[in-house]
Amino acid sequence: MASYILRRLLLIIPTLLGILTINFFIIQAAPGGPVEQMIAKLEATGESATVRVAGSNQAELKQRPAKITSTNSSYRGAQGLDPELVKEIEKLYGFDQPLYKRYIKLVSDYLKFDFGTSFYRDKKVIALIIEKLPVSISLGFWSTLIIYLVSIPLGIAKAVRHGSRFDVWTSTVVIVGNAIPVFLFAVILVVIFAGGSYFAWFPLRGLTSLNFAELSLGGKILDYFHHLVLPVTAMVIGGFATLTMLTKNSFLDEIGKQYVTTARAKGLSRNQVLYGHVFRNAMLIIVAGFPAAFISMFFAGSLLIEVIFSLDGLGLLGFEATIGRDYPVMFGTLYIFTLIGLLTNLLSDLCYMLVDPRIDFEARDF
């Protein structure tokens, strides 16, 4: 077990390097980088400009006329700008170095978990990630937990009552819930319950109230969950269908096998057979889907929810960084997302072995 875990942890290094390399060169080739965006701002103002960018030296460009008569530049929109000004912008964003040097520096820094400083927020990327992480963890954790706590018992109940009226009605409700887009359901919740047009029962902004620090421990817990009700409800409403039907079909498949008939013939009760024998075998495929479900809820699924409910989390941070070409934040969030995904996959394999002791990854060729 220990050697298998060690091998998987070592495999994370080249996987992270490969993903980071591919994204680095794709993003560098994309138009509209930070230098172009700063040039576009200067062109739009048409005035003398003092341009300040966050960096390791917190450098500041000198006051100078933004426009001159003519210049040759590889950047779109740079015609008419002082070439010295363009060079200083390149230097502040690190684009004065060749591509391969920027890549080597990126890899060496990321191996030390040094993600640099945001171009526009004047903060270290790691500080931004730590600041936004609680929001994404809250949404992802509680949404995934509720979905699993509801879907697995519901799927089992549907399997043992297959074809009954309960099975038909619950399938209808689950499928209808899955058909409603998450963002649309979130807007409906805001309109009805967050002071949109009817009731103002729940807050619309943040995970805590302004007076959170003044509340007692019990008051802080209630305030935290009060803020989570609507965003978590919006996220889980469409997450029941897949897991519920997967659980039902997995249990139905196991219930029809010969060992179940043999166990019942030996005098075991239905619950003894269901939870003592069927459960472990049927849960394998469900455990296998946990990492994908968690990562989806943790990151991709929370972006629209963070926007609608004004929650400043990692999803919104990564999206804004992509739009603004804030490369340090883009690569930093990508690195963290990938690392968490790989570690979650390892956790999934360990859960495999706990659920079914017959599985032994240690004995397999790696």
mmCIF file of C-alpha atoms in Angstrom:
data_model
loop_
_atom_site.group_PDB
_atom_site.id
_atom_site.type_symbol
_atom_site.label_atom_id
_atom_site.label_comp_id
_atom_site.label_asym_id
_atom_site.label_seq_id
_atom_site.Cartn_x
_atom_site.Cartn_y
_atom_site.Cartn_z
ATOM 1 C CA MET A 1 0.000 0.000 0.000
ATOM 2 C CA ALA A 2 2.711 2.480 0.985
ATOM 3 C CA SER A 3 4.746 1.877 -2.182
ATOM 4 C CA TYR A 4 1.630 2.231 -4.348
ATOM 5 C CA ILE A 5 0.768 5.563 -2.729
ATOM 6 C CA LEU A 6 4.370 6.722 -3.180
ATOM 7 C CA ARG A 7 4.332 5.798 -6.886
ATOM 8 C CA ARG A 8 1.075 7.648 -7.419
ATOM 9 C CA LEU A 9 2.382 10.722 -5.644
ATOM 10 C CA LEU A 10 5.529 10.690 -7.781
ATOM 11 C CA LEU A 11 3.387 10.337 -10.911
ATOM 12 C CA ILE A 12 1.663 13.605 -10.007
ATOM 13 C CA ILE A 13 4.870 15.548 -10.799
ATOM 14 C CA PRO A 14 5.143 14.717 -14.534
ATOM 15 C CA THR A 15 1.357 14.969 -14.908
ATOM 16 C CA LEU A 16 1.338 18.476 -13.456
ATOM 17 C CA LEU A 17 4.333 19.402 -15.606
ATOM 18 C CA GLY A 18 2.641 18.138 -18.774
ATOM 19 C CA ILE A 19 -0.632 19.983 -18.114
ATOM 20 C CA LEU A 20 1.196 23.163 -17.155
ATOM 21 C CA THR A 21 3.411 22.976 -20.271
ATOM 22 C CA ILE A 22 0.514 22.502 -22.682
ATOM 23 C CA ASN A 23 -1.493 25.338 -21.186
ATOM 24 C CA PHE A 24 1.531 27.642 -20.986
ATOM 25 C CA PHE A 25 2.250 27.475 -24.713
ATOM 26 C CA ILE A 26 -1.432 27.626 -25.713
ATOM 27 C CA ILE A 27 -2.049 30.721 -23.579
ATOM 28 C CA GLN A 28 1.162 32.427 -24.731
ATOM 29 C CA ALA A 29 0.042 31.989 -28.341
ATOM 30 C CA ALA A 30 -3.414 33.451 -27.681
ATOM 31 C CA PRO A 31 -3.912 37.109 -28.650
ATOM 32 C CA GLY A 32 -4.917 39.805 -26.192
ATOM 33 C CA GLY A 33 -2.230 39.281 -23.553
ATOM 34 C CA PRO A 34 -1.519 41.721 -20.690
ATOM 35 C CA VAL A 35 0.831 43.843 -22.810
ATOM 36 C CA GLU A 36 -1.810 44.228 -25.531
ATOM 37 C CA GLN A 37 -4.434 45.080 -22.933
ATOM 38 C CA MET A 38 -2.275 47.785 -21.388
ATOM 39 C CA ILE A 39 -1.502 49.193 -24.855
ATOM 40 C CA ALA A 40 -5.223 49.247 -25.628
ATOM 41 C CA LYS A 41 -5.879 51.232 -22.434
ATOM 42 C CA LEU A 42 -3.200 53.768 -23.358
ATOM 43 C CA GLU A 43 -4.568 54.053 -26.888
ATOM 44 C CA ALA A 44 -8.062 54.581 -25.509
ATOM 45 C CA THR A 45 -6.999 57.429 -23.213
ATOM 46 C CA GLY A 46 -4.662 59.091 -25.682
ATOM 47 C CA GLU A 47 -3.005 60.979 -22.812
ATOM 48 C CA SER A 48 0.259 60.786 -20.927
ATOM 49 C CA ALA A 49 0.079 57.801 -18.646
ATOM 50 C CA THR A 50 1.619 56.471 -15.490
ATOM 51 C CA VAL A 51 1.259 52.719 -15.653
ATOM 52 C CA ARG A 52 1.759 50.710 -12.485
ATOM 53 C CA VAL A 53 1.774 46.951 -12.398
ATOM 54 C CA ALA A 54 2.123 44.624 -9.452
ATOM 55 C CA GLY A 55 5.358 42.682 -9.497
ATOM 56 C CA SER A 56 8.171 41.443 -7.368
ATOM 57 C CA ASN A 57 9.796 44.907 -7.460
ATOM 58 C CA GLN A 58 6.521 46.868 -7.549
ATOM 59 C CA ALA A 59 7.983 48.901 -10.420
ATOM 60 C CA GLU A 60 6.306 51.932 -11.910
ATOM 61 C CA LEU A 61 6.623 53.332 -15.389
ATOM 62 C CA LYS A 62 7.767 56.908 -15.740
ATOM 63 C CA GLN A 63 5.399 59.646 -16.764
ATOM 64 C CA ARG A 64 5.748 60.065 -20.495
ATOM 65 C CA PRO A 65 3.625 61.004 -23.513
ATOM 66 C CA ALA A 66 1.632 57.981 -24.549
ATOM 67 C CA LYS A 67 1.672 58.806 -28.251
ATOM 68 C CA ILE A 68 4.305 59.754 -30.744
ATOM 69 C CA THR A 69 4.185 60.041 -34.490
ATOM 70 C CA SER A 70 4.985 56.455 -35.525
ATOM 71 C CA THR A 71 6.625 53.231 -34.443
ATOM 72 C CA ASN A 72 6.934 49.647 -35.558
ATOM 73 C CA SER A 73 5.675 47.046 -33.081
ATOM 74 C CA SER A 74 4.561 43.434 -33.103
ATOM 75 C CA TYR A 75 1.644 44.316 -30.812
ATOM 76 C CA ARG A 76 -1.698 45.194 -32.275
ATOM 77 C CA GLY A 77 -2.670 48.768 -31.483
ATOM 78 C CA ALA A 78 0.869 49.827 -30.567
ATOM 79 C CA GLN A 79 1.326 52.019 -33.634
ATOM 80 C CA GLY A 80 1.813 55.583 -32.446
ATOM 81 C CA LEU A 81 3.030 54.626 -28.957
ATOM 82 C CA ASP A 82 6.490 55.471 -27.626
ATOM 83 C CA PRO A 83 8.586 52.292 -28.235
ATOM 84 C CA GLU A 84 10.376 52.842 -24.937
ATOM 85 C CA LEU A 85 7.034 52.791 -23.162
ATOM 86 C CA VAL A 86 6.137 49.502 -24.867
ATOM 87 C CA LYS A 87 9.473 48.015 -23.792
ATOM 88 C CA GLU A 88 8.916 49.053 -20.191
ATOM 89 C CA ILE A 89 5.447 47.480 -20.214
ATOM 90 C CA GLU A 90 7.007 44.267 -21.558
ATOM 91 C CA LYS A 91 9.626 44.314 -18.819
ATOM 92 C CA LEU A 92 7.107 44.808 -16.040
ATOM 93 C CA TYR A 93 5.005 41.887 -17.254
ATOM 94 C CA GLY A 94 8.078 39.711 -17.877
ATOM 95 C CA PHE A 95 7.668 39.663 -21.644
ATOM 96 C CA ASP A 96 11.103 41.119 -22.255
ATOM 97 C CA GLN A 97 12.488 37.577 -21.806
ATOM 98 C CA PRO A 98 12.378 34.855 -24.505
ATOM 99 C CA LEU A 99 9.558 32.330 -24.327
ATOM 100 C CA TYR A 100 11.759 29.441 -23.181
ATOM 101 C CA LYS A 101 13.209 31.493 -20.313
ATOM 102 C CA ARG A 102 9.714 32.435 -19.126
ATOM 103 C CA TYR A 103 8.751 28.765 -19.250
ATOM 104 C CA ILE A 104 11.797 27.602 -17.275
ATOM 105 C CA LYS A 105 11.197 30.281 -14.651
ATOM 106 C CA LEU A 106 7.528 29.297 -14.389
ATOM 107 C CA VAL A 107 8.333 25.600 -13.843
ATOM 108 C CA SER A 108 11.097 26.282 -11.323
ATOM 109 C CA ASP A 109 8.885 28.674 -9.355
ATOM 110 C CA TYR A 110 5.893 26.328 -9.358
ATOM 111 C CA LEU A 111 7.985 23.437 -8.066
ATOM 112 C CA LYS A 112 8.546 25.655 -5.011
ATOM 113 C CA PHE A 113 4.848 26.644 -4.908
ATOM 114 C CA ASP A 114 5.812 30.209 -5.775
ATOM 115 C CA PHE A 115 2.992 31.387 -8.055
ATOM 116 C CA GLY A 116 4.175 34.965 -8.333
ATOM 117 C CA THR A 117 2.086 38.126 -8.023
ATOM 118 C CA SER A 118 -1.143 39.047 -9.776
ATOM 119 C CA PHE A 119 -0.700 41.563 -12.576
ATOM 120 C CA TYR A 120 -3.686 43.646 -11.507
ATOM 121 C CA ARG A 121 -4.612 42.861 -7.894
ATOM 122 C CA ASP A 122 -1.271 43.744 -6.273
ATOM 123 C CA LYS A 123 -1.345 40.514 -4.237
ATOM 124 C CA LYS A 124 0.545 37.255 -4.217
ATOM 125 C CA VAL A 125 -1.333 34.570 -6.158
ATOM 126 C CA ILE A 126 -1.082 32.104 -3.270
ATOM 127 C CA ALA A 127 -2.655 34.731 -0.968
ATOM 128 C CA LEU A 128 -5.510 35.216 -3.443
ATOM 129 C CA ILE A 129 -6.092 31.457 -3.681
ATOM 130 C CA ILE A 130 -6.116 31.044 0.097
ATOM 131 C CA GLU A 131 -8.483 34.006 0.370
ATOM 132 C CA LYS A 132 -10.973 32.589 -2.165
ATOM 133 C CA LEU A 133 -10.621 28.899 -1.270
ATOM 134 C CA PRO A 134 -13.126 28.831 1.654
ATOM 135 C CA VAL A 135 -15.965 29.895 -0.656
ATOM 136 C CA SER A 136 -15.278 27.164 -3.225
ATOM 137 C CA ILE A 137 -14.702 24.532 -0.531
ATOM 138 C CA SER A 138 -17.989 25.467 1.140
ATOM 139 C CA LEU A 139 -19.994 25.221 -2.080
ATOM 140 C CA GLY A 140 -18.283 22.064 -3.343
ATOM 141 C CA PHE A 141 -18.219 20.179 -0.042
ATOM 142 C CA TRP A 142 -21.787 20.792 1.085
ATOM 143 C CA SER A 143 -23.254 20.305 -2.402
ATOM 144 C CA THR A 144 -21.441 17.009 -2.937
ATOM 145 C CA LEU A 145 -22.261 15.792 0.583
ATOM 146 C CA ILE A 146 -25.979 16.515 0.216
ATOM 147 C CA ILE A 147 -26.136 14.915 -3.234
ATOM 148 C CA TYR A 148 -24.487 11.709 -1.984
ATOM 149 C CA LEU A 149 -26.527 11.575 1.228
ATOM 150 C CA VAL A 150 -29.776 11.853 -0.746
ATOM 151 C CA SER A 151 -28.984 10.049 -4.005
ATOM 152 C CA ILE A 152 -27.495 6.829 -2.618
ATOM 153 C CA PRO A 153 -30.389 5.967 -0.230
ATOM 154 C CA LEU A 154 -32.878 7.078 -2.900
ATOM 155 C CA GLY A 155 -31.186 4.917 -5.548
ATOM 156 C CA ILE A 156 -31.216 1.894 -3.238
ATOM 157 C CA ALA A 157 -34.900 2.462 -2.418
ATOM 158 C CA LYS A 158 -35.703 2.688 -6.128
ATOM 159 C CA ALA A 159 -33.776 -0.513 -6.843
ATOM 160 C CA VAL A 160 -35.639 -2.602 -4.246
ATOM 161 C CA ARG A 161 -38.957 -1.085 -5.415
ATOM 162 C CA HIS A 162 -38.188 -1.274 -9.117
ATOM 163 C CA GLY A 163 -41.278 -0.713 -11.267
ATOM 164 C CA SER A 164 -43.430 0.473 -8.378
ATOM 165 C CA ARG A 165 -45.333 3.775 -8.233
ATOM 166 C CA PHE A 166 -42.621 5.141 -5.915
ATOM 167 C CA ASP A 167 -39.976 4.332 -8.529
ATOM 168 C CA VAL A 168 -41.915 6.045 -11.326
ATOM 169 C CA TRP A 169 -42.724 9.217 -9.406
ATOM 170 C CA THR A 170 -39.249 9.698 -7.969
ATOM 171 C CA SER A 171 -37.738 9.173 -11.431
ATOM 172 C CA THR A 172 -40.034 11.884 -12.801
ATOM 173 C CA VAL A 173 -39.051 14.344 -10.081
ATOM 174 C CA VAL A 174 -35.331 13.617 -10.456
ATOM 175 C CA ILE A 175 -35.356 13.949 -14.252
ATOM 176 C CA VAL A 176 -37.340 17.206 -14.161
ATOM 177 C CA GLY A 177 -34.870 18.609 -11.612
ATOM 178 C CA ASN A 178 -31.964 17.597 -13.828
ATOM 179 C CA ALA A 179 -33.560 19.267 -16.861
ATOM 180 C CA ILE A 180 -33.650 22.697 -15.182
ATOM 181 C CA PRO A 181 -30.439 24.668 -15.906
ATOM 182 C CA VAL A 182 -28.527 25.510 -12.739
ATOM 183 C CA PHE A 183 -28.294 29.230 -13.510
ATOM 184 C CA LEU A 184 -32.038 29.441 -14.240
ATOM 185 C CA PHE A 185 -32.940 27.736 -10.975
ATOM 186 C CA ALA A 186 -30.526 30.045 -9.137
ATOM 187 C CA VAL A 187 -32.220 33.119 -10.645
ATOM 188 C CA ILE A 188 -35.638 31.736 -9.644
ATOM 189 C CA LEU A 189 -34.426 31.274 -6.067
ATOM 190 C CA VAL A 190 -33.095 34.844 -5.994
ATOM 191 C CA VAL A 191 -36.347 36.264 -7.346
ATOM 192 C CA ILE A 192 -38.536 34.343 -4.894
ATOM 193 C CA PHE A 193 -36.466 34.045 -1.708
ATOM 194 C CA ALA A 194 -33.705 36.681 -1.785
ATOM 195 C CA GLY A 195 -35.702 39.889 -2.023
ATOM 196 C CA GLY A 196 -36.164 39.805 -5.784
ATOM 197 C CA SER A 197 -39.958 40.135 -5.986
ATOM 198 C CA TYR A 198 -41.519 38.144 -3.173
ATOM 199 C CA PHE A 199 -39.663 37.174 0.007
ATOM 200 C CA ALA A 200 -36.401 38.383 1.550
ATOM 201 C CA TRP A 201 -35.722 35.299 3.652
ATOM 202 C CA PHE A 202 -32.119 34.718 2.600
ATOM 203 C CA PRO A 203 -29.099 37.002 1.984
ATOM 204 C CA LEU A 204 -27.767 37.488 -1.517
ATOM 205 C CA ARG A 205 -24.117 38.412 -1.004
ATOM 206 C CA GLY A 206 -21.173 36.587 0.577
ATOM 207 C CA LEU A 207 -21.000 33.663 3.003
ATOM 208 C CA THR A 208 -21.238 35.731 6.184
ATOM 209 C CA SER A 209 -22.946 38.869 7.436
ATOM 210 C CA LEU A 210 -21.166 42.150 8.109
ATOM 211 C CA ASN A 211 -21.480 41.640 11.870
ATOM 212 C CA PHE A 212 -20.190 38.055 11.706
ATOM 213 C CA ALA A 213 -17.253 38.745 14.061
ATOM 214 C CA GLU A 214 -19.612 40.030 16.743
ATOM 215 C CA LEU A 215 -21.817 36.915 16.770
ATOM 216 C CA SER A 216 -21.561 34.035 19.234
ATOM 217 C CA LEU A 217 -20.300 30.641 18.055
ATOM 218 C CA GLY A 218 -23.845 29.367 17.540
ATOM 219 C CA GLY A 219 -24.783 32.595 15.791
ATOM 220 C CA LYS A 220 -21.797 32.302 13.439
ATOM 221 C CA ILE A 221 -22.758 28.737 12.487
ATOM 222 C CA LEU A 222 -26.374 29.721 11.822
ATOM 223 C CA ASP A 223 -25.283 32.792 9.845
ATOM 224 C CA TYR A 224 -22.900 30.707 7.719
ATOM 225 C CA PHE A 225 -25.524 28.108 6.814
ATOM 226 C CA HIS A 226 -28.141 30.813 6.297
ATOM 227 C CA HIS A 227 -25.975 32.270 3.544
ATOM 228 C CA LEU A 228 -25.347 28.812 2.030
ATOM 229 C CA VAL A 229 -28.985 27.709 1.663
ATOM 230 C CA LEU A 230 -29.758 29.227 -1.734
ATOM 231 C CA PRO A 231 -26.427 28.663 -3.575
ATOM 232 C CA VAL A 232 -26.120 25.072 -2.355
ATOM 233 C CA THR A 233 -29.764 24.366 -3.230
ATOM 234 C CA ALA A 234 -29.178 25.704 -6.738
ATOM 235 C CA MET A 235 -26.083 23.527 -7.170
ATOM 236 C CA VAL A 236 -27.570 20.256 -5.916
ATOM 237 C CA ILE A 237 -30.936 20.419 -7.706
ATOM 238 C CA GLY A 238 -29.474 19.128 -10.945
ATOM 239 C CA GLY A 239 -26.942 16.762 -9.367
ATOM 240 C CA PHE A 240 -29.342 14.108 -8.115
ATOM 241 C CA ALA A 241 -30.315 12.495 -11.408
ATOM 242 C CA THR A 242 -27.040 10.914 -12.511
ATOM 243 C CA LEU A 243 -25.999 9.557 -9.122
ATOM 244 C CA THR A 244 -29.507 8.332 -8.216
ATOM 245 C CA MET A 245 -29.947 6.411 -11.460
ATOM 246 C CA LEU A 246 -26.377 5.121 -11.318
ATOM 247 C CA THR A 247 -26.973 3.796 -7.800
ATOM 248 C CA LYS A 248 -30.280 2.214 -8.771
ATOM 249 C CA ASN A 249 -28.901 0.466 -11.874
ATOM 250 C CA SER A 250 -25.788 -0.706 -10.044
ATOM 251 C CA PHE A 251 -27.854 -2.276 -7.253
ATOM 252 C CA LEU A 252 -30.311 -3.806 -9.724
ATOM 253 C CA ASP A 253 -27.422 -5.429 -11.572
ATOM 254 C CA GLU A 254 -26.007 -6.922 -8.367
ATOM 255 C CA ILE A 255 -29.394 -8.028 -7.026
ATOM 256 C CA GLY A 256 -29.910 -10.169 -10.114
ATOM 257 C CA LYS A 257 -26.678 -12.131 -9.639
ATOM 258 C CA GLN A 258 -26.417 -15.712 -8.401
ATOM 259 C CA TYR A 259 -24.700 -14.972 -5.088
ATOM 260 C CA VAL A 260 -27.757 -12.970 -3.958
ATOM 261 C CA THR A 261 -30.046 -15.940 -4.616
ATOM 262 C CA THR A 262 -27.637 -18.203 -2.739
ATOM 263 C CA ALA A 263 -27.473 -15.831 0.225
ATOM 264 C CA ARG A 264 -31.260 -15.624 0.444
ATOM 265 C CA ALA A 265 -31.494 -19.416 0.198
ATOM 266 C CA LYS A 266 -29.219 -19.657 3.253
ATOM 267 C CA GLY A 267 -31.792 -17.760 5.281
ATOM 268 C CA LEU A 268 -30.314 -14.258 5.293
ATOM 269 C CA SER A 269 -32.784 -11.389 5.471
ATOM 270 C CA ARG A 270 -33.180 -8.882 2.655
ATOM 271 C CA ASN A 271 -31.317 -6.191 4.580
ATOM 272 C CA GLN A 272 -28.479 -8.588 5.431
ATOM 273 C CA VAL A 273 -28.082 -9.482 1.765
ATOM 274 C CA LEU A 274 -28.520 -5.893 0.572
ATOM 275 C CA TYR A 275 -26.107 -4.211 2.975
ATOM 276 C CA GLY A 276 -23.832 -7.137 3.794
ATOM 277 C CA HIS A 277 -23.159 -8.376 0.248
ATOM 278 C CA VAL A 278 -24.732 -6.247 -2.479
ATOM 279 C CA PHE A 279 -23.714 -2.870 -1.063
ATOM 280 C CA ARG A 280 -19.944 -3.345 -1.365
ATOM 281 C CA ASN A 281 -20.115 -4.608 -4.931
ATOM 282 C CA ALA A 282 -22.650 -2.029 -6.097
ATOM 283 C CA MET A 283 -20.791 0.895 -4.513
ATOM 284 C CA LEU A 284 -17.619 0.353 -6.550
ATOM 285 C CA ILE A 285 -18.857 2.223 -9.593
ATOM 286 C CA ILE A 286 -20.267 4.984 -7.363
ATOM 287 C CA VAL A 287 -16.949 5.415 -5.566
ATOM 288 C CA ALA A 288 -15.238 5.591 -8.960
ATOM 289 C CA GLY A 289 -17.385 8.579 -9.929
ATOM 290 C CA PHE A 290 -16.742 10.527 -6.737
ATOM 291 C CA PRO A 291 -13.612 12.465 -7.867
ATOM 292 C CA ALA A 292 -15.272 13.719 -11.045
ATOM 293 C CA ALA A 293 -18.425 14.712 -9.155
ATOM 294 C CA PHE A 294 -16.490 16.505 -6.431
ATOM 295 C CA ILE A 295 -14.158 18.373 -8.781
ATOM 296 C CA SER A 296 -17.095 19.378 -10.981
ATOM 297 C CA MET A 297 -18.960 20.792 -7.994
ATOM 298 C CA PHE A 298 -15.815 22.275 -6.481
ATOM 299 C CA PHE A 299 -14.756 24.309 -9.496
ATOM 300 C CA ALA A 300 -16.617 24.245 -12.797
ATOM 301 C CA GLY A 301 -20.090 23.933 -11.314
ATOM 302 C CA SER A 302 -19.675 26.852 -8.930
ATOM 303 C CA LEU A 303 -18.745 29.601 -11.420
ATOM 304 C CA LEU A 304 -22.277 30.696 -12.349
ATOM 305 C CA ILE A 305 -23.437 30.279 -8.766
ATOM 306 C CA GLU A 306 -20.604 32.510 -7.523
ATOM 307 C CA VAL A 307 -21.578 35.176 -10.048
ATOM 308 C CA ILE A 308 -25.325 35.074 -9.344
ATOM 309 C CA PHE A 309 -24.982 35.013 -5.558
ATOM 310 C CA SER A 310 -21.989 37.404 -5.426
ATOM 311 C CA LEU A 311 -19.667 34.800 -3.908
ATOM 312 C CA ASP A 312 -16.002 35.605 -4.425
ATOM 313 C CA GLY A 313 -14.512 32.124 -4.859
ATOM 314 C CA LEU A 314 -11.908 30.350 -6.971
ATOM 315 C CA GLY A 315 -14.248 29.856 -9.903
ATOM 316 C CA LEU A 316 -14.898 33.563 -10.240
ATOM 317 C CA LEU A 317 -11.221 34.350 -9.619
ATOM 318 C CA GLY A 318 -10.087 32.029 -12.425
ATOM 319 C CA PHE A 319 -12.743 33.344 -14.809
ATOM 320 C CA GLU A 320 -11.835 36.992 -14.217
ATOM 321 C CA ALA A 321 -8.138 36.158 -14.564
ATOM 322 C CA THR A 322 -8.795 34.489 -17.918
ATOM 323 C CA ILE A 323 -10.781 37.439 -19.221
ATOM 324 C CA GLY A 324 -8.142 39.914 -18.015
ATOM 325 C CA ARG A 325 -5.184 37.726 -19.064
ATOM 326 C CA ASP A 326 -3.814 37.767 -15.532
ATOM 327 C CA TYR A 327 -1.342 34.977 -16.286
ATOM 328 C CA PRO A 328 0.001 34.357 -12.766
ATOM 329 C CA VAL A 329 -3.522 33.883 -11.408
ATOM 330 C CA MET A 330 -4.540 31.766 -14.398
ATOM 331 C CA PHE A 331 -1.618 29.372 -14.028
ATOM 332 C CA GLY A 332 -1.816 29.364 -10.232
ATOM 333 C CA THR A 333 -5.498 28.372 -10.136
ATOM 334 C CA LEU A 334 -4.936 25.805 -12.897
ATOM 335 C CA TYR A 335 -2.066 24.297 -10.908
ATOM 336 C CA ILE A 336 -4.159 24.064 -7.731
ATOM 337 C CA PHE A 337 -7.199 22.658 -9.589
ATOM 338 C CA THR A 338 -5.074 19.977 -11.232
ATOM 339 C CA LEU A 339 -3.256 19.058 -8.031
ATOM 340 C CA ILE A 340 -6.501 18.655 -6.099
ATOM 341 C CA GLY A 341 -7.954 16.556 -8.921
ATOM 342 C CA LEU A 342 -4.975 14.201 -8.964
ATOM 343 C CA LEU A 343 -4.981 13.823 -5.174
ATOM 344 C CA THR A 344 -8.729 13.147 -5.242
ATOM 345 C CA ASN A 345 -8.203 10.385 -7.810
ATOM 346 C CA LEU A 346 -5.671 8.781 -5.479
ATOM 347 C CA LEU A 347 -8.193 9.033 -2.650
ATOM 348 C CA SER A 348 -10.746 7.321 -4.902
ATOM 349 C CA ASP A 349 -8.423 4.349 -5.427
ATOM 350 C CA LEU A 350 -7.862 4.051 -1.683
ATOM 351 C CA CYS A 351 -11.645 4.079 -1.175
ATOM 352 C CA TYR A 352 -11.864 1.257 -3.727
ATOM 353 C CA MET A 353 -9.695 -0.902 -1.515
ATOM 354 C CA LEU A 354 -11.675 -0.031 1.597
ATOM 355 C CA VAL A 355 -14.997 -0.851 -0.062
ATOM 356 C CA ASP A 356 -13.762 -4.082 -1.659
ATOM 357 C CA PRO A 357 -10.673 -5.732 -0.069
ATOM 358 C CA ARG A 358 -10.359 -7.987 -3.128
ATOM 359 C CA ILE A 359 -8.951 -5.032 -5.077
ATOM 360 C CA ASP A 360 -5.204 -4.829 -4.711
ATOM 361 C CA PHE A 361 -3.516 -2.108 -6.747
ATOM 362 C CA GLU A 362 -0.204 -3.056 -5.146
ATOM 363 C CA ALA A 363 -0.161 -6.369 -7.025
ATOM 364 C CA ARG A 364 -0.735 -4.735 -10.434
ATOM 365 C CA ASP A 365 1.923 -3.653 -12.857
ATOM 366 C CA PHE A 366 2.177 0.129 -12.670
#
